[in-house]
Short mmCIF file of C-alpha atoms and ligand atoms in Angstrom, two decimals:
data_model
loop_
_atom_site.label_atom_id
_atom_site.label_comp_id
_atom_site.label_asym_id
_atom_site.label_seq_id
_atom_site.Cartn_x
_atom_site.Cartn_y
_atom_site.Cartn_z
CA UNK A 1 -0.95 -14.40 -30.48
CA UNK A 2 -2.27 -12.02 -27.75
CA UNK A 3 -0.04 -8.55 -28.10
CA UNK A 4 0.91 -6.72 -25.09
CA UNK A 5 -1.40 -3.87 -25.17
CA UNK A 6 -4.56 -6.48 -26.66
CA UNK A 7 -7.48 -5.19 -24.86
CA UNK A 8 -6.40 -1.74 -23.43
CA UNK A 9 -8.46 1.14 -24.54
CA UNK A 10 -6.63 3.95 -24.30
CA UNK A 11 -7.65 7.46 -24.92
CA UNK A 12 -5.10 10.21 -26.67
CA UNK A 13 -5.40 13.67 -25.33
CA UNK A 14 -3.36 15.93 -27.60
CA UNK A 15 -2.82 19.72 -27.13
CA UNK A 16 -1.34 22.20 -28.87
CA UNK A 17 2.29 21.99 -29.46
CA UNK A 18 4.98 21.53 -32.46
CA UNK A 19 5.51 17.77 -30.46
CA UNK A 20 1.87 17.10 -32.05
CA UNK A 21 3.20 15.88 -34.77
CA UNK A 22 4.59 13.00 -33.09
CA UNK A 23 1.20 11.71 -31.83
CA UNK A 24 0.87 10.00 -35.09
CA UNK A 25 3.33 7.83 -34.60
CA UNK A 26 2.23 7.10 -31.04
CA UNK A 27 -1.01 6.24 -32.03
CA UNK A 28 0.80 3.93 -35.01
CA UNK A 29 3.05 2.18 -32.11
CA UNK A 30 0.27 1.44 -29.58
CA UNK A 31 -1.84 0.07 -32.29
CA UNK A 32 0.32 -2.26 -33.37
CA UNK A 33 1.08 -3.74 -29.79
CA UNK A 34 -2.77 -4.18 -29.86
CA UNK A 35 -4.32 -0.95 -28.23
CA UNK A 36 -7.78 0.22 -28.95
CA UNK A 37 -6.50 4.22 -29.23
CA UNK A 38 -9.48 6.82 -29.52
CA UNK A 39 -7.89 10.38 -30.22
CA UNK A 40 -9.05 13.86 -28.51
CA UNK A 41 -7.55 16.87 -29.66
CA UNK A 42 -7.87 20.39 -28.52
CA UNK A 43 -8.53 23.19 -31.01
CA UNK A 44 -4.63 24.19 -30.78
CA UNK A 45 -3.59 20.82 -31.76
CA UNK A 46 -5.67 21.12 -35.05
CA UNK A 47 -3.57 23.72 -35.35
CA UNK A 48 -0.45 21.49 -35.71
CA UNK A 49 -2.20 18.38 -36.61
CA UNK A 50 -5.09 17.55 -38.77
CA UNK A 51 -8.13 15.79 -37.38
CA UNK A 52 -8.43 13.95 -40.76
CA UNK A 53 -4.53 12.30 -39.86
CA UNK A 54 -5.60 11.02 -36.37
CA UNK A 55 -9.14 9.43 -37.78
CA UNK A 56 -6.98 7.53 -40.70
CA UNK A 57 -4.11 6.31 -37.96
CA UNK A 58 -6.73 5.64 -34.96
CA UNK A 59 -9.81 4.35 -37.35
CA UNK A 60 -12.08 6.49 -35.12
CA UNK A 61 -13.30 9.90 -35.54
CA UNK A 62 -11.28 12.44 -33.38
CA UNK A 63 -13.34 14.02 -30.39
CA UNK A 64 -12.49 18.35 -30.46
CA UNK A 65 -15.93 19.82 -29.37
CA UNK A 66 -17.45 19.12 -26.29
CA UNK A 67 -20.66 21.24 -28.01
CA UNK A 68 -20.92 18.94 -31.00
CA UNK A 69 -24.54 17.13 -31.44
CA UNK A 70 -23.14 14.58 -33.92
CA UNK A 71 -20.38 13.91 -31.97
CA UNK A 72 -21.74 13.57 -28.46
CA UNK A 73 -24.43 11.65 -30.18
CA UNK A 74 -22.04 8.88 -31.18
CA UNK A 75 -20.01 8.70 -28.23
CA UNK A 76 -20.45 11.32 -26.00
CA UNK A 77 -18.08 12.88 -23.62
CA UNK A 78 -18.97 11.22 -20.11
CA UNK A 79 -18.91 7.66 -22.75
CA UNK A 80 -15.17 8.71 -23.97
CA UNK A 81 -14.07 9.43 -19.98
CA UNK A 82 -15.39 5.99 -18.85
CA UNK A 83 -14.56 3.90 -22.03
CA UNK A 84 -10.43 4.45 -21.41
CA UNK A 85 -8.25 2.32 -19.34
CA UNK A 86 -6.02 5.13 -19.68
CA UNK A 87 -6.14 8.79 -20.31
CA UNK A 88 -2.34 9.55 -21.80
CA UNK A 89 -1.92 13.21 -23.02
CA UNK A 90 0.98 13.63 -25.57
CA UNK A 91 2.08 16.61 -26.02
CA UNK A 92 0.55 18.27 -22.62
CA UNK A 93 1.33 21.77 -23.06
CA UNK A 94 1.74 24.52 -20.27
CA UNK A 95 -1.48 25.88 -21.02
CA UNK A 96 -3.41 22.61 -20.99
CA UNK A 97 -1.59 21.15 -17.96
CA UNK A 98 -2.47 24.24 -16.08
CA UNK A 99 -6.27 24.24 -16.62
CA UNK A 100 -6.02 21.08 -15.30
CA UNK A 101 -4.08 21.70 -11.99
CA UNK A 102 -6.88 24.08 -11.83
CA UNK A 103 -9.41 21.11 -12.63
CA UNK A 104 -10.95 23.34 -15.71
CA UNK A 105 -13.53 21.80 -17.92
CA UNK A 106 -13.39 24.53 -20.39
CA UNK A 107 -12.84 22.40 -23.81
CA UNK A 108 -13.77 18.29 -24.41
CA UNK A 109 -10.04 17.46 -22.94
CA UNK A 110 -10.20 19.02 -19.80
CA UNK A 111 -13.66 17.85 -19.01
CA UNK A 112 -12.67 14.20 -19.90
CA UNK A 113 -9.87 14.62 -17.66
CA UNK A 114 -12.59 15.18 -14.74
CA UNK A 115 -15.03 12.81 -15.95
CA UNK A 116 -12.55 9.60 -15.98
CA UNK A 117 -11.45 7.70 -13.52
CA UNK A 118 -8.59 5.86 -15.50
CA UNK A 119 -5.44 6.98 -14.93
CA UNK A 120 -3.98 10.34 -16.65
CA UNK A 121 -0.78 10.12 -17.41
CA UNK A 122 0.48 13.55 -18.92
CA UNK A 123 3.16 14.03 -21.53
CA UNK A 124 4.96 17.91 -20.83
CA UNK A 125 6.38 19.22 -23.85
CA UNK A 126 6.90 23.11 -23.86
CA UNK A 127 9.65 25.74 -24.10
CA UNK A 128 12.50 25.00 -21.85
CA UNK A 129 11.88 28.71 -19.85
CA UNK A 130 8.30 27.81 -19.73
CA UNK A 131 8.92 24.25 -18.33
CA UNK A 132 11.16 25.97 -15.61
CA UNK A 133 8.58 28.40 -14.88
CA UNK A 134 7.64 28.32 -10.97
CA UNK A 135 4.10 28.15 -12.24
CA UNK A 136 4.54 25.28 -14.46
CA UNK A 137 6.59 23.77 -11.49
CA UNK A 138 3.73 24.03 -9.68
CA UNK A 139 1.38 23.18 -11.77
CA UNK A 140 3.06 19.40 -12.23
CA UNK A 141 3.24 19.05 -8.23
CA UNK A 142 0.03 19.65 -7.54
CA UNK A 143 -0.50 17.00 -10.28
CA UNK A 144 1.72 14.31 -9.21
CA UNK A 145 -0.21 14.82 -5.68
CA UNK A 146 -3.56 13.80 -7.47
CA UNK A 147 -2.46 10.84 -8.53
CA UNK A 148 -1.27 11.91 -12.20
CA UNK A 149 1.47 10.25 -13.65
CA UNK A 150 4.27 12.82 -15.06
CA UNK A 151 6.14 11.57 -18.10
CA UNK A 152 8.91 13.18 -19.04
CA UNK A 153 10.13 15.62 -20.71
CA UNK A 154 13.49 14.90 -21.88
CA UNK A 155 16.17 17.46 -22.42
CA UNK A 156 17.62 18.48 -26.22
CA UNK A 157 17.15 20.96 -28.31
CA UNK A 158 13.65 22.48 -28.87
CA UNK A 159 12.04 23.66 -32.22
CA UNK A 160 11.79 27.30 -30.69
CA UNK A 161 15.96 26.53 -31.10
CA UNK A 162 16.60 26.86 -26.74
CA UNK A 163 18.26 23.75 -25.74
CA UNK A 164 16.64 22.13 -21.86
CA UNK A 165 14.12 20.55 -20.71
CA UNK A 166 10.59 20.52 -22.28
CA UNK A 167 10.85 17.92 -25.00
CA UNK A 168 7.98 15.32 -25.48
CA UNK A 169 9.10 12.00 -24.90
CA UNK A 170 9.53 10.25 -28.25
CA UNK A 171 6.52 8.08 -28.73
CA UNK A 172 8.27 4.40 -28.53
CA UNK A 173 9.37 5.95 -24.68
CA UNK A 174 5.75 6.44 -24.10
CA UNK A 175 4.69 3.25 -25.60
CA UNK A 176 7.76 1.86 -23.29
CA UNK A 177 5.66 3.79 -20.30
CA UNK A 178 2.22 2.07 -21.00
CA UNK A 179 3.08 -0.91 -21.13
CA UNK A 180 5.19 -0.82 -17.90
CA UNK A 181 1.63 0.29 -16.89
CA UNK A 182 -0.42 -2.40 -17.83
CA UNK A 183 2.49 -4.67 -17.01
CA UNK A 184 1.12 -7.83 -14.30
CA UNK A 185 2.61 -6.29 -11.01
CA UNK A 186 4.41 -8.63 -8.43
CA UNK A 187 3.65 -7.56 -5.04
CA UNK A 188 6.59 -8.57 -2.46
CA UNK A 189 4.42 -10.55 -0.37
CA UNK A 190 2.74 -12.18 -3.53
CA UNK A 191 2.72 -16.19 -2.44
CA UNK A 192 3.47 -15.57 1.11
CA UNK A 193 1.37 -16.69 4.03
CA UNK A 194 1.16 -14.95 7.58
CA UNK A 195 -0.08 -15.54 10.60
CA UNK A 196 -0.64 -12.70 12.87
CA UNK A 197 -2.21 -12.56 16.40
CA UNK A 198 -3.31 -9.46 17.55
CA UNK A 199 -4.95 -7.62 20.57
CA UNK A 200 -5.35 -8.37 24.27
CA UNK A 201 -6.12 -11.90 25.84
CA UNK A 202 -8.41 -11.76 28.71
CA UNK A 203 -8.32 -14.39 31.36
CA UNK A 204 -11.76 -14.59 33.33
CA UNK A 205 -11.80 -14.81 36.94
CA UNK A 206 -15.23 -15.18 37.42
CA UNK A 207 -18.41 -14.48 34.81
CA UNK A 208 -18.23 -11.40 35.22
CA UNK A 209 -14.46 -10.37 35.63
CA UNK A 210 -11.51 -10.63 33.81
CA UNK A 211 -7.65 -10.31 33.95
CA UNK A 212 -6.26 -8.00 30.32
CA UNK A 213 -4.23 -5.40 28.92
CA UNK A 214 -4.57 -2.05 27.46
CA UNK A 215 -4.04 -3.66 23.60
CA UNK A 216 -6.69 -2.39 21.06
CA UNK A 217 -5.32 -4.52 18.10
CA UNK A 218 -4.29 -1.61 16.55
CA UNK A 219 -0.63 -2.00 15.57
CA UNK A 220 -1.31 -6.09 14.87
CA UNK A 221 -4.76 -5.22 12.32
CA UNK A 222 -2.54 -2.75 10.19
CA UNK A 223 -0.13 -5.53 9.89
CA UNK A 224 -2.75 -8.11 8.75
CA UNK A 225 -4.18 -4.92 6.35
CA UNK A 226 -0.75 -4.15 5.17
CA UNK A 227 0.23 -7.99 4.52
CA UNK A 228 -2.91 -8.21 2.41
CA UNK A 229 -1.87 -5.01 0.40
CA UNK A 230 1.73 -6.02 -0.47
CA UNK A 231 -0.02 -9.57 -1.81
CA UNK A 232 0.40 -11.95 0.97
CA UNK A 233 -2.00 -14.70 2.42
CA UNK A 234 -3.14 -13.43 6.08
CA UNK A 235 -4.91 -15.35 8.72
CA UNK A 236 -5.34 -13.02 11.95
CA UNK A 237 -5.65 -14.32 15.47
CA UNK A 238 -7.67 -11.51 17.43
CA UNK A 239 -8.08 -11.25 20.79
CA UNK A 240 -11.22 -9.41 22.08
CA UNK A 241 -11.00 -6.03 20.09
CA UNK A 242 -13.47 -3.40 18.33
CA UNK A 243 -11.60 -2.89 15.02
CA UNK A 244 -13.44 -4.30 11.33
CA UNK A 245 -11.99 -6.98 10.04
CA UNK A 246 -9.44 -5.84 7.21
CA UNK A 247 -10.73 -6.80 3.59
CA UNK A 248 -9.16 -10.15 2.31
CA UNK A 249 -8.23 -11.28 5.76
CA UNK A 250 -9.11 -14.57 7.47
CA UNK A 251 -10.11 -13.96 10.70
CA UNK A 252 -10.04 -15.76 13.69
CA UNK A 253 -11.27 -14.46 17.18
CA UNK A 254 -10.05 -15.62 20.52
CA UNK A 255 -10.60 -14.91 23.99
CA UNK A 256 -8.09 -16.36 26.33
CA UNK A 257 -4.41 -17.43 26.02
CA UNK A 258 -5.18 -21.00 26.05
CA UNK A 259 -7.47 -20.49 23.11
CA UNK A 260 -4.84 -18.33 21.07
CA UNK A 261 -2.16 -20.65 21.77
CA UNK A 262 -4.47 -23.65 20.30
CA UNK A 263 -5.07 -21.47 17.60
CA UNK A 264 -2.23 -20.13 16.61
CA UNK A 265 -0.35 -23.44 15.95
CA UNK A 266 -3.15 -25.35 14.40
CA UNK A 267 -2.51 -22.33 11.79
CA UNK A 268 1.47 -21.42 12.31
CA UNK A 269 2.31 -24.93 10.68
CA UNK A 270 0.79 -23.94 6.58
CA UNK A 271 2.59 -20.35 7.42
CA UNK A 272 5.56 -18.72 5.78
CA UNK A 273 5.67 -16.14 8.22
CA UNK A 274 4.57 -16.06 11.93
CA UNK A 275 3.84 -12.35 13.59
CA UNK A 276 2.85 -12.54 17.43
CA UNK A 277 1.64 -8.73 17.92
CA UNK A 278 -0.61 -10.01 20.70
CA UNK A 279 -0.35 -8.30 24.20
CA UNK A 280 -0.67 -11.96 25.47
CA UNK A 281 -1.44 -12.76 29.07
CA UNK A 282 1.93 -13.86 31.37
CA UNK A 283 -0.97 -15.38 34.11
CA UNK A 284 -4.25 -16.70 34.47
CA UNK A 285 -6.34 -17.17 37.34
CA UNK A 286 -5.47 -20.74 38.73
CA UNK A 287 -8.96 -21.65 39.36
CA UNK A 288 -12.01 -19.71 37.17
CA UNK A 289 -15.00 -19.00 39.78
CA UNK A 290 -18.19 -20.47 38.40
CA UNK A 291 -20.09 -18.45 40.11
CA UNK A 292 -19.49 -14.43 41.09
CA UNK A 293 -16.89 -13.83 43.69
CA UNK A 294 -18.28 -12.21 46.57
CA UNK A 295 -16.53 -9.46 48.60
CA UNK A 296 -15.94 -10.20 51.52
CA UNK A 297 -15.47 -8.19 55.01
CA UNK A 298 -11.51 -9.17 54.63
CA UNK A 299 -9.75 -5.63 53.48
CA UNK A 300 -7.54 -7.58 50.81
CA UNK A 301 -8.09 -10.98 48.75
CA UNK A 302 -5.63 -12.41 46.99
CA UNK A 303 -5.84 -14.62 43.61
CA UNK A 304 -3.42 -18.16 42.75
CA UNK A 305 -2.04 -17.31 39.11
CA UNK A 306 -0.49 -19.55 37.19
CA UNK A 307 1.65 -19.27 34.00
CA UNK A 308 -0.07 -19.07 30.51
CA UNK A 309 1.55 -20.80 27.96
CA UNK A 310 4.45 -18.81 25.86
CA UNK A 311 2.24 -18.93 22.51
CA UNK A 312 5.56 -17.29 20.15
CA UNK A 313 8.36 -19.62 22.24
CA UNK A 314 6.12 -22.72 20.97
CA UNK A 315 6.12 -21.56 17.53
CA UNK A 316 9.40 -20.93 17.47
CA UNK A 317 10.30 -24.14 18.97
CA UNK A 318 8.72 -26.21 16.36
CA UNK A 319 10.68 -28.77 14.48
CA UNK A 320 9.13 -29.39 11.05
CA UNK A 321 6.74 -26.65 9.03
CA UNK A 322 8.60 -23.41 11.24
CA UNK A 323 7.65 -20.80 10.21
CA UNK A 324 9.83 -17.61 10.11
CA UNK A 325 9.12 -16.41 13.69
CA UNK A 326 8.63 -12.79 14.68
CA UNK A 327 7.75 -11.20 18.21
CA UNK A 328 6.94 -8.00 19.43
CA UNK A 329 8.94 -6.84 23.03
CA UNK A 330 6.22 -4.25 25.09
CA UNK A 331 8.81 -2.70 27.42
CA UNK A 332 8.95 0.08 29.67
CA UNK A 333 12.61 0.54 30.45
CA UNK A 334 15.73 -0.82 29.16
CA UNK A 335 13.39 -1.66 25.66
CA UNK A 336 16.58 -2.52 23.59
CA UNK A 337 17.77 -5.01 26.55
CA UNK A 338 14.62 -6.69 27.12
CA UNK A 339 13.80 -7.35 23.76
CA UNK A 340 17.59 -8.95 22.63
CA UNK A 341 16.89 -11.29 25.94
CA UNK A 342 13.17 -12.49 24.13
CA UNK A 343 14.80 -13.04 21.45
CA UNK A 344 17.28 -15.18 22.64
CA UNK A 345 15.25 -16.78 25.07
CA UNK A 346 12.10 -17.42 22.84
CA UNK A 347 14.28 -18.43 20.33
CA UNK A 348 12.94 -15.74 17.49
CA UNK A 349 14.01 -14.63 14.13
CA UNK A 350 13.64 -10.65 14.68
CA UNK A 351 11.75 -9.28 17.45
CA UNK A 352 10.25 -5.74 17.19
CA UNK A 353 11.10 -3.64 20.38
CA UNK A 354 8.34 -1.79 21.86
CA UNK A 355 8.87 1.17 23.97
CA UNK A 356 5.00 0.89 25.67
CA UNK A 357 6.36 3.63 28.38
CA UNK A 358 6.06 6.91 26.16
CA UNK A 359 1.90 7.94 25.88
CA UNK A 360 1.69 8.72 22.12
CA UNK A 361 2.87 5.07 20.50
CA UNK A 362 2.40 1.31 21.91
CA UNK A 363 -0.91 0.31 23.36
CA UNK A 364 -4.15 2.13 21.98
CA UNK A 365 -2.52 4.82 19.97
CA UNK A 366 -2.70 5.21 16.22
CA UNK A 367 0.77 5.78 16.25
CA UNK A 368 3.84 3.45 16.86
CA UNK A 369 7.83 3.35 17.02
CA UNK A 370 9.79 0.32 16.57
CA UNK A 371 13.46 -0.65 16.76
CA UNK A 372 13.51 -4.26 15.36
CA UNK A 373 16.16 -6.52 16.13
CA UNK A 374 17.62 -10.15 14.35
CA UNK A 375 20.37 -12.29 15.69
CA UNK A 376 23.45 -9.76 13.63
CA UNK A 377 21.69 -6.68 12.91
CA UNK A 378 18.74 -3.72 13.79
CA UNK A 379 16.49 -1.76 12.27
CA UNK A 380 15.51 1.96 13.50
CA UNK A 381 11.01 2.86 12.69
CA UNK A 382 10.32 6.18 13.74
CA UNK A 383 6.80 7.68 15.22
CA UNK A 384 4.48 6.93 12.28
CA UNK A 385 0.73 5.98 11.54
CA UNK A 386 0.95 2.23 12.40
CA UNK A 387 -0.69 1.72 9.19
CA UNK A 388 2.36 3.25 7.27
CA UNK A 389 4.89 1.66 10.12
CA UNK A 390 2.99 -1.75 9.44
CA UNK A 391 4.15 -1.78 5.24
CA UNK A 392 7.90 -0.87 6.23
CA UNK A 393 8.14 -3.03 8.63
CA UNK A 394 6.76 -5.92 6.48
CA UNK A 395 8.92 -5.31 3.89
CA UNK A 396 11.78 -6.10 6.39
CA UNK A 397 10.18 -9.05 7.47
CA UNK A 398 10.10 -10.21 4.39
CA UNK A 399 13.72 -9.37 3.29
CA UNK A 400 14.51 -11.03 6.62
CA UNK A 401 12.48 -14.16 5.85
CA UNK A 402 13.80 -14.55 2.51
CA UNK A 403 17.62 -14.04 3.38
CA UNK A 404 16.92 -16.79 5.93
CA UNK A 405 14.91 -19.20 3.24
CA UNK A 406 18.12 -18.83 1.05
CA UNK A 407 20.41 -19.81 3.90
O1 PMT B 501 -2.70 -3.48 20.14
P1 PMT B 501 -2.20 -2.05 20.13
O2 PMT B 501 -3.02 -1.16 21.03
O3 PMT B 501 -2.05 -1.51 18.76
O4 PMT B 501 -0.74 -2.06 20.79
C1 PMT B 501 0.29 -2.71 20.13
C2 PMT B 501 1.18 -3.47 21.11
C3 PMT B 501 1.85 -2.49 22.07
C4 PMT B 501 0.33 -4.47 21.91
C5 PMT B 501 2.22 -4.26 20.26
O5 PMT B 501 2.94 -3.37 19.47
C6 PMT B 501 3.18 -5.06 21.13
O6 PMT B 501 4.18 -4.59 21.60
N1 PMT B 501 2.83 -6.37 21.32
C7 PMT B 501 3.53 -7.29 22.22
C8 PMT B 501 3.02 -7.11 23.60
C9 PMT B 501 3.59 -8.11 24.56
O7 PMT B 501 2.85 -8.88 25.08
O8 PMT B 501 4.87 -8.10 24.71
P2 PMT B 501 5.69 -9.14 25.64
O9 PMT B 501 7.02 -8.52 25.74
O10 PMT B 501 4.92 -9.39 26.90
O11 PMT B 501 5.74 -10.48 24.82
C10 PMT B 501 6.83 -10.81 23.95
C11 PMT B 501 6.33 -11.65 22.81
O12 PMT B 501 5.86 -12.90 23.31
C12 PMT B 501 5.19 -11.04 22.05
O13 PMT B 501 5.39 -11.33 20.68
C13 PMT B 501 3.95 -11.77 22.57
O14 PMT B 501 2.93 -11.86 21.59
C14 PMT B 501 4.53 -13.13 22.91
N2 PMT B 501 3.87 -13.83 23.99
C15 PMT B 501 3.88 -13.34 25.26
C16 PMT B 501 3.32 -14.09 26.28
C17 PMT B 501 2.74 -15.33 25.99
N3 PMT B 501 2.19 -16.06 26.93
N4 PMT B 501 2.74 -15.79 24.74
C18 PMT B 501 3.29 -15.08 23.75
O15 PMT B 501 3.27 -15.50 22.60
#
């Protein structure tokens, strides 16, 4: 039978600290849930801990010099960084866990630290006045801000006798950490499919002109990038834009309304979730020139519009394979108004209310603010990146769509 840490190399950094004596058992509890556990200790922990110990527990010689021939011969330092799956340090003292918010490569530790790019996670354990130290403090933040993951310490009473904070987690908490770690994760979108159209539509008038919109596909490409992150199945409808296409997104491009409206429910029927973030044309010329218009020595001309179709209102109005329907409102005055009358009148699920009237969010900006509205309730999105507005706002989608599913 497989064990829950079968495969996982991971790679013990231990400093020095009285908590060093724990590390044996560590290494003891990961190997027996299957871990591969190569040991690392800096000359302080031989202090506390012999190197003959770890070798017997781990089966494999312990790493101290980063100067050693014989050592770097068998497996050498840059080898040890890339072999792990994860870097844990247990105990991490002050000392140690300030060289390396000062990214020090002074002993074999450190410089592993630098070389890998597993994950660190880093085990305080110190005096409880040192752990409260404003450098220490500081030390940790800058950590967390690379990317390190802090765990612990716990609170109790220390060997120094000072009761507080600075004790190593025991080692069946950090074994309790790793494998939440390695632990499958379940995205929120994970078996969910969208649809999203995005972008202008432009409606020719002749070959060489064209009704649009100021759209750039912005907002509606961080929703298909977004969607992809949090796990979901995304099929984007784009109107004629200059943005990449997001990684792990089906793309389709479009020109016209007519075209996105075919589009869009050939694929809103296999769809969980249907987003219409396209600025969509209201008109289109009645009758395309096939050849250049010419001007003529009349001081105004005039062109016969007629109505595009209502792309989200036809969605919305299907009557088997729905999908959850959400629309976007571009208004310039009375936003909140406007957008409970769409949807009403389009017969949505939510509808995300956008105020297109201020310069630095809506159309073309990297920016966005959204109040999002659903038949009893509203949701508030401040000015943010529309890449960060884009995951929030999913995540109420979703909640949205599955409170719905369940109903
Ligand atoms: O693309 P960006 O530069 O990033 O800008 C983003 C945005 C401002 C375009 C976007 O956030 C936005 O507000 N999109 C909706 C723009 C719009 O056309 O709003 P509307 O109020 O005219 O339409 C209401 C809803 O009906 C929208 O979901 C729209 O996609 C849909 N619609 C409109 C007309 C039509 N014929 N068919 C439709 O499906």
């Amino acid at each position: 039978m497989a064990l829950l840490l079968s495969g996982k190399r991971i790679l013990l950094g231990i400093s020095g600290g009285i908590a060093a004596y724990k590390s044996a058992d560590l290494i003891r509890r990961l190997k027996e849930r299957g871990a591969e556990v190569r040991v690392i200790q800096t000359d302080a922990a031989c202090e506390f801990i012999t190197p003959l110990t770890l070798q017997a527990l781990s089966g494999h010689p312990v790493a101290n010099s980063l100067l050693d021939p014989a050592a770097e011969a068998a497996m050498g330092h840059i080898e040890l960084a890339k072999w792990a799956d994860l870097l844990l340090i247990a105990p991490a003292s002050a000392d140690l866990i300030a060289r390396l918010a000062h990214g020090l490569a002074n002993d074999l530790l450190s410089t592993c630290v630098l070389a890998t790019d597993a994950p660190v996670a880093v085990a305080p354990a110190m005096n409880q006045q040192m752990y409260k130290n404003i450098a220490t403090k500081h030390n940790i933040d800058t950590l967390k801000t690379r990317n390190f993951y802090i765990w612990g310490p716990a609170a109790g009473e220390q060997a120094c006798g000072d009761v507080g904070m600075g004790r190593m987690l025991e080692p069946l908490q950090l074994v309790d950490l790793v494998l939440e770690h390695f632990a499958p994760k379940v995205l929120p979108l994970e078996g969910v499919s969208l649809v999203i159209t995005a972008g202008p539509t432009r409606e020719p008038i002749d070959p060489v002109r064209y009704i649009s919109n100021h759209s750039s596909g912005k907002m509606g490409f961080a929703l298909a990038e977004a969607a992809v992150q949090l796990g979901a199945q995304v099929t984007l409808i784009a109107g004629p834009v200059q943005l990449a296409t997001p990684a792990g997104v089906k793309r389709i491009d479009v020109v016209t309304a007519d075209q996105m409206y075919q589009v869009a429910l050939e694929q809103a029927i296999s769809a969980h979730i249907f987003i219409g973030c396209a600025a969509v044309a209201d008109y289109k010329v009645a009758q395309v020139a096939t050849q250049k218009l010419k001007k003529t020595s009349d001081d105004s001309t005039s062109l016969t519009l007629v109505k595009n179709p209502d792309i989200i209102a036809a969605v919305a109005a299907l009557t088997s394979q729905r999908p959850f329907t959400v629309g976007f409102a571009a208004e310039t005055q009375d936003v909140a108004n406007y957008a409970r009358q769409k949807l009403v009148k389009k017969k949505l699920d939510l509808i995300c209310a956008n105020d297109v009237s201020l310069s630095n969010q809506g159309f073309n900006s990297e920016q966005n603010a959204l109040t999002v509205f659903w038949a009893d309730g509203e949701q508030q999105f401040g000015l943010q990146a529309k890449t960060e507005l884009a995951q929030q706002l999913l995540l109420l989608i979703n909640e949205r769509y599955l409170h719905e599913k369940s109903h």
